[in-house]
mmCIF file with all atom_site columns, C-alpha atoms in Angstrom:
data_model
loop_
_atom_site.group_PDB
_atom_site.id
_atom_site.type_symbol
_atom_site.label_atom_id
_atom_site.label_alt_id
_atom_site.label_comp_id
_atom_site.label_asym_id
_atom_site.label_entity_id
_atom_site.label_seq_id
_atom_site.pdbx_PDB_ins_code
_atom_site.Cartn_x
_atom_site.Cartn_y
_atom_site.Cartn_z
_atom_site.occupancy
_atom_site.B_iso_or_equiv
_atom_site.pdbx_formal_charge
_atom_site.auth_seq_id
_atom_site.auth_comp_id
_atom_site.auth_asym_id
_atom_site.auth_atom_id
_atom_site.pdbx_PDB_model_num
ATOM 1  C CA . UNK A 1 1  ? 9.309   -6.948  1.654   1.00 0.00 ? 1  UNK A CA 1
ATOM 2  C CA . UNK A 1 2  ? 7.038   -8.360  -1.011  1.00 0.00 ? 2  UNK A CA 1
ATOM 3  C CA . UNK A 1 3  ? 3.709   -10.040 -0.306  1.00 0.00 ? 3  UNK A CA 1
ATOM 4  C CA . UNK A 1 4  ? 0.354   -10.710 -1.920  1.00 0.00 ? 4  UNK A CA 1
ATOM 5  C CA . UNK A 1 5  ? -2.599  -8.788  -0.526  1.00 0.00 ? 5  UNK A CA 1
ATOM 6  C CA . UNK A 1 6  ? -5.512  -10.883 0.738   1.00 0.00 ? 6  UNK A CA 1
ATOM 7  C CA . UNK A 1 7  ? -8.425  -10.125 -1.646  1.00 0.00 ? 7  UNK A CA 1
ATOM 8  C CA . UNK A 1 8  ? -10.740 -9.564  1.342   1.00 0.00 ? 8  UNK A CA 1
ATOM 9  C CA . UNK A 1 9  ? -8.500  -6.769  2.692   1.00 0.00 ? 9  UNK A CA 1
ATOM 10 C CA . UNK A 1 10 ? -8.593  -3.293  1.120   1.00 0.00 ? 10 UNK A CA 1
ATOM 11 C CA . UNK A 1 11 ? -5.134  -2.515  -0.238  1.00 0.00 ? 11 UNK A CA 1
ATOM 12 C CA . UNK A 1 12 ? -4.820  0.716   1.733   1.00 0.00 ? 12 UNK A CA 1
ATOM 13 C CA . UNK A 1 13 ? -5.349  -1.266  4.955   1.00 0.00 ? 13 UNK A CA 1
ATOM 14 C CA . UNK A 1 14 ? -2.739  -3.839  3.880   1.00 0.00 ? 14 UNK A CA 1
ATOM 15 C CA . UNK A 1 15 ? -0.247  -1.025  3.233   1.00 0.00 ? 15 UNK A CA 1
ATOM 16 C CA . UNK A 1 16 ? -0.776  0.456   6.707   1.00 0.00 ? 16 UNK A CA 1
ATOM 17 C CA . UNK A 1 17 ? -0.608  -2.974  8.394   1.00 0.00 ? 17 UNK A CA 1
ATOM 18 C CA . UNK A 1 18 ? 2.594   -3.883  6.538   1.00 0.00 ? 18 UNK A CA 1
ATOM 19 C CA . UNK A 1 19 ? 4.371   -0.630  7.373   1.00 0.00 ? 19 UNK A CA 1
ATOM 20 C CA . UNK A 1 20 ? 3.168   -0.824  10.995  1.00 0.00 ? 20 UNK A CA 1
ATOM 21 C CA . UNK A 1 21 ? 4.630   -4.336  11.269  1.00 0.00 ? 21 UNK A CA 1
ATOM 22 C CA . UNK A 1 22 ? 7.953   -3.090  9.899   1.00 0.00 ? 22 UNK A CA 1
ATOM 23 C CA . UNK A 1 23 ? 7.911   -0.150  12.330  1.00 0.00 ? 23 UNK A CA 1
ATOM 24 C CA . UNK A 1 24 ? 6.717   -2.331  15.233  1.00 0.00 ? 24 UNK A CA 1
ATOM 25 C CA . UNK A 1 25 ? 3.744   -0.098  15.973  1.00 0.00 ? 25 UNK A CA 1
ATOM 26 C CA . UNK A 1 26 ? -0.041  0.017   15.576  1.00 0.00 ? 26 UNK A CA 1
ATOM 27 C CA . UNK A 1 27 ? -1.320  1.257   12.182  1.00 0.00 ? 27 UNK A CA 1
ATOM 28 C CA . UNK A 1 28 ? -3.054  4.195   13.899  1.00 0.00 ? 28 UNK A CA 1
ATOM 29 C CA . UNK A 1 29 ? 0.370   5.466   14.997  1.00 0.00 ? 29 UNK A CA 1
ATOM 30 C CA . UNK A 1 30 ? 1.413   6.032   11.378  1.00 0.00 ? 30 UNK A CA 1
ATOM 31 C CA . UNK A 1 31 ? 0.856   9.213   9.408   1.00 0.00 ? 31 UNK A CA 1
ATOM 32 C CA . UNK A 1 32 ? -2.139  9.714   7.163   1.00 0.00 ? 32 UNK A CA 1
ATOM 33 C CA . UNK A 1 33 ? -1.926  7.512   4.073   1.00 0.00 ? 33 UNK A CA 1
ATOM 34 C CA . UNK A 1 34 ? -4.605  9.689   2.455   1.00 0.00 ? 34 UNK A CA 1
ATOM 35 C CA . UNK A 1 35 ? -2.124  12.580  2.390   1.00 0.00 ? 35 UNK A CA 1
ATOM 36 C CA . UNK A 1 36 ? 0.208   10.708  0.007   1.00 0.00 ? 36 UNK A CA 1
ATOM 37 C CA . UNK A 1 37 ? -2.071  8.567   -2.163  1.00 0.00 ? 37 UNK A CA 1
ATOM 38 C CA . UNK A 1 38 ? -5.691  8.368   -3.283  1.00 0.00 ? 38 UNK A CA 1
ATOM 39 C CA . UNK A 1 39 ? -6.868  5.382   -1.219  1.00 0.00 ? 39 UNK A CA 1
ATOM 40 C CA . UNK A 1 40 ? -9.912  4.734   -3.438  1.00 0.00 ? 40 UNK A CA 1
ATOM 41 C CA . UNK A 1 41 ? -7.647  4.528   -6.481  1.00 0.00 ? 41 UNK A CA 1
ATOM 42 C CA . UNK A 1 42 ? -5.209  2.352   -4.548  1.00 0.00 ? 42 UNK A CA 1
ATOM 43 C CA . UNK A 1 43 ? -7.988  -0.067  -3.577  1.00 0.00 ? 43 UNK A CA 1
ATOM 44 C CA . UNK A 1 44 ? -9.051  -0.253  -7.242  1.00 0.00 ? 44 UNK A CA 1
ATOM 45 C CA . UNK A 1 45 ? -5.523  -1.023  -8.517  1.00 0.00 ? 45 UNK A CA 1
ATOM 46 C CA . UNK A 1 46 ? -6.579  -4.459  -9.783  1.00 0.00 ? 46 UNK A CA 1
ATOM 47 C CA . UNK A 1 47 ? -8.910  -2.717  -12.240 1.00 0.00 ? 47 UNK A CA 1
ATOM 48 C CA . UNK A 1 48 ? -6.469  0.039   -13.253 1.00 0.00 ? 48 UNK A CA 1
ATOM 49 C CA . UNK A 1 49 ? -5.231  0.359   -16.838 1.00 0.00 ? 49 UNK A CA 1
ATOM 50 C CA . UNK A 1 50 ? -1.819  -1.229  -17.338 1.00 0.00 ? 50 UNK A CA 1
ATOM 51 C CA . UNK A 1 51 ? -0.210  2.121   -18.210 1.00 0.00 ? 51 UNK A CA 1
ATOM 52 C CA . UNK A 1 52 ? -0.959  3.302   -14.643 1.00 0.00 ? 52 UNK A CA 1
ATOM 53 C CA . UNK A 1 53 ? 0.761   0.322   -13.017 1.00 0.00 ? 53 UNK A CA 1
ATOM 54 C CA . UNK A 1 54 ? 2.468   -0.366  -10.814 1.00 0.00 ? 54 UNK A CA 1
ATOM 55 C CA . UNK A 1 55 ? 1.192   2.283   -8.393  1.00 0.00 ? 55 UNK A CA 1
ATOM 56 C CA . UNK A 1 56 ? 4.243   3.721   -6.696  1.00 0.00 ? 56 UNK A CA 1
ATOM 57 C CA . UNK A 1 57 ? 4.383   6.162   -3.763  1.00 0.00 ? 57 UNK A CA 1
ATOM 58 C CA . UNK A 1 58 ? 6.364   7.109   -0.653  1.00 0.00 ? 58 UNK A CA 1
ATOM 59 C CA . UNK A 1 59 ? 4.895   6.523   2.806   1.00 0.00 ? 59 UNK A CA 1
ATOM 60 C CA . UNK A 1 60 ? 6.559   6.808   6.225   1.00 0.00 ? 60 UNK A CA 1
ATOM 61 C CA . UNK A 1 61 ? 10.018  6.641   4.676   1.00 0.00 ? 61 UNK A CA 1
ATOM 62 C CA . UNK A 1 62 ? 9.250   3.565   2.560   1.00 0.00 ? 62 UNK A CA 1
ATOM 63 C CA . UNK A 1 63 ? 8.773   3.175   -1.172  1.00 0.00 ? 63 UNK A CA 1
ATOM 64 C CA . UNK A 1 64 ? 5.528   1.292   -1.735  1.00 0.00 ? 64 UNK A CA 1
ATOM 65 C CA . UNK A 1 65 ? 4.354   -0.272  -4.978  1.00 0.00 ? 65 UNK A CA 1
ATOM 66 C CA . UNK A 1 66 ? 1.307   -2.349  -5.848  1.00 0.00 ? 66 UNK A CA 1
ATOM 67 C CA . UNK A 1 67 ? 0.920   -4.146  -9.167  1.00 0.00 ? 67 UNK A CA 1
ATOM 68 C CA . UNK A 1 68 ? -2.062  -5.503  -11.087 1.00 0.00 ? 68 UNK A CA 1
ATOM 69 C CA . UNK A 1 69 ? -1.812  -8.877  -9.314  1.00 0.00 ? 69 UNK A CA 1
ATOM 70 C CA . UNK A 1 70 ? -2.275  -7.259  -5.917  1.00 0.00 ? 70 UNK A CA 1
ATOM 71 C CA . UNK A 1 71 ? 1.345   -7.800  -4.919  1.00 0.00 ? 71 UNK A CA 1
ATOM 72 C CA . UNK A 1 72 ? 2.504   -5.250  -2.376  1.00 0.00 ? 72 UNK A CA 1
ATOM 73 C CA . UNK A 1 73 ? 6.192   -4.355  -2.320  1.00 0.00 ? 73 UNK A CA 1
ATOM 74 C CA . UNK A 1 74 ? 7.634   -2.197  0.489   1.00 0.00 ? 74 UNK A CA 1
ATOM 75 C CA . UNK A 1 75 ? 11.268  -1.089  0.401   1.00 0.00 ? 75 UNK A CA 1
ATOM 76 C CA . UNK A 1 76 ? 13.200  1.028   2.831   1.00 0.00 ? 76 UNK A CA 1
#
């Protein structure tokens, strides 16, 4: 699943909402995102140096990436 993140939504929230939708649950039912990625750094991905992009991490059995355009990609 690939989608742009609404600029008014912090990226870490968009990640949790996207995975929760895929898992058909509420975001609070998912594990701690903070345990797998620095959420402050994730939210600042649009300002990250190009050599650090895309941000890529594993969360709840999914591979998640976010690029410098704010595009969120979630793969199972």
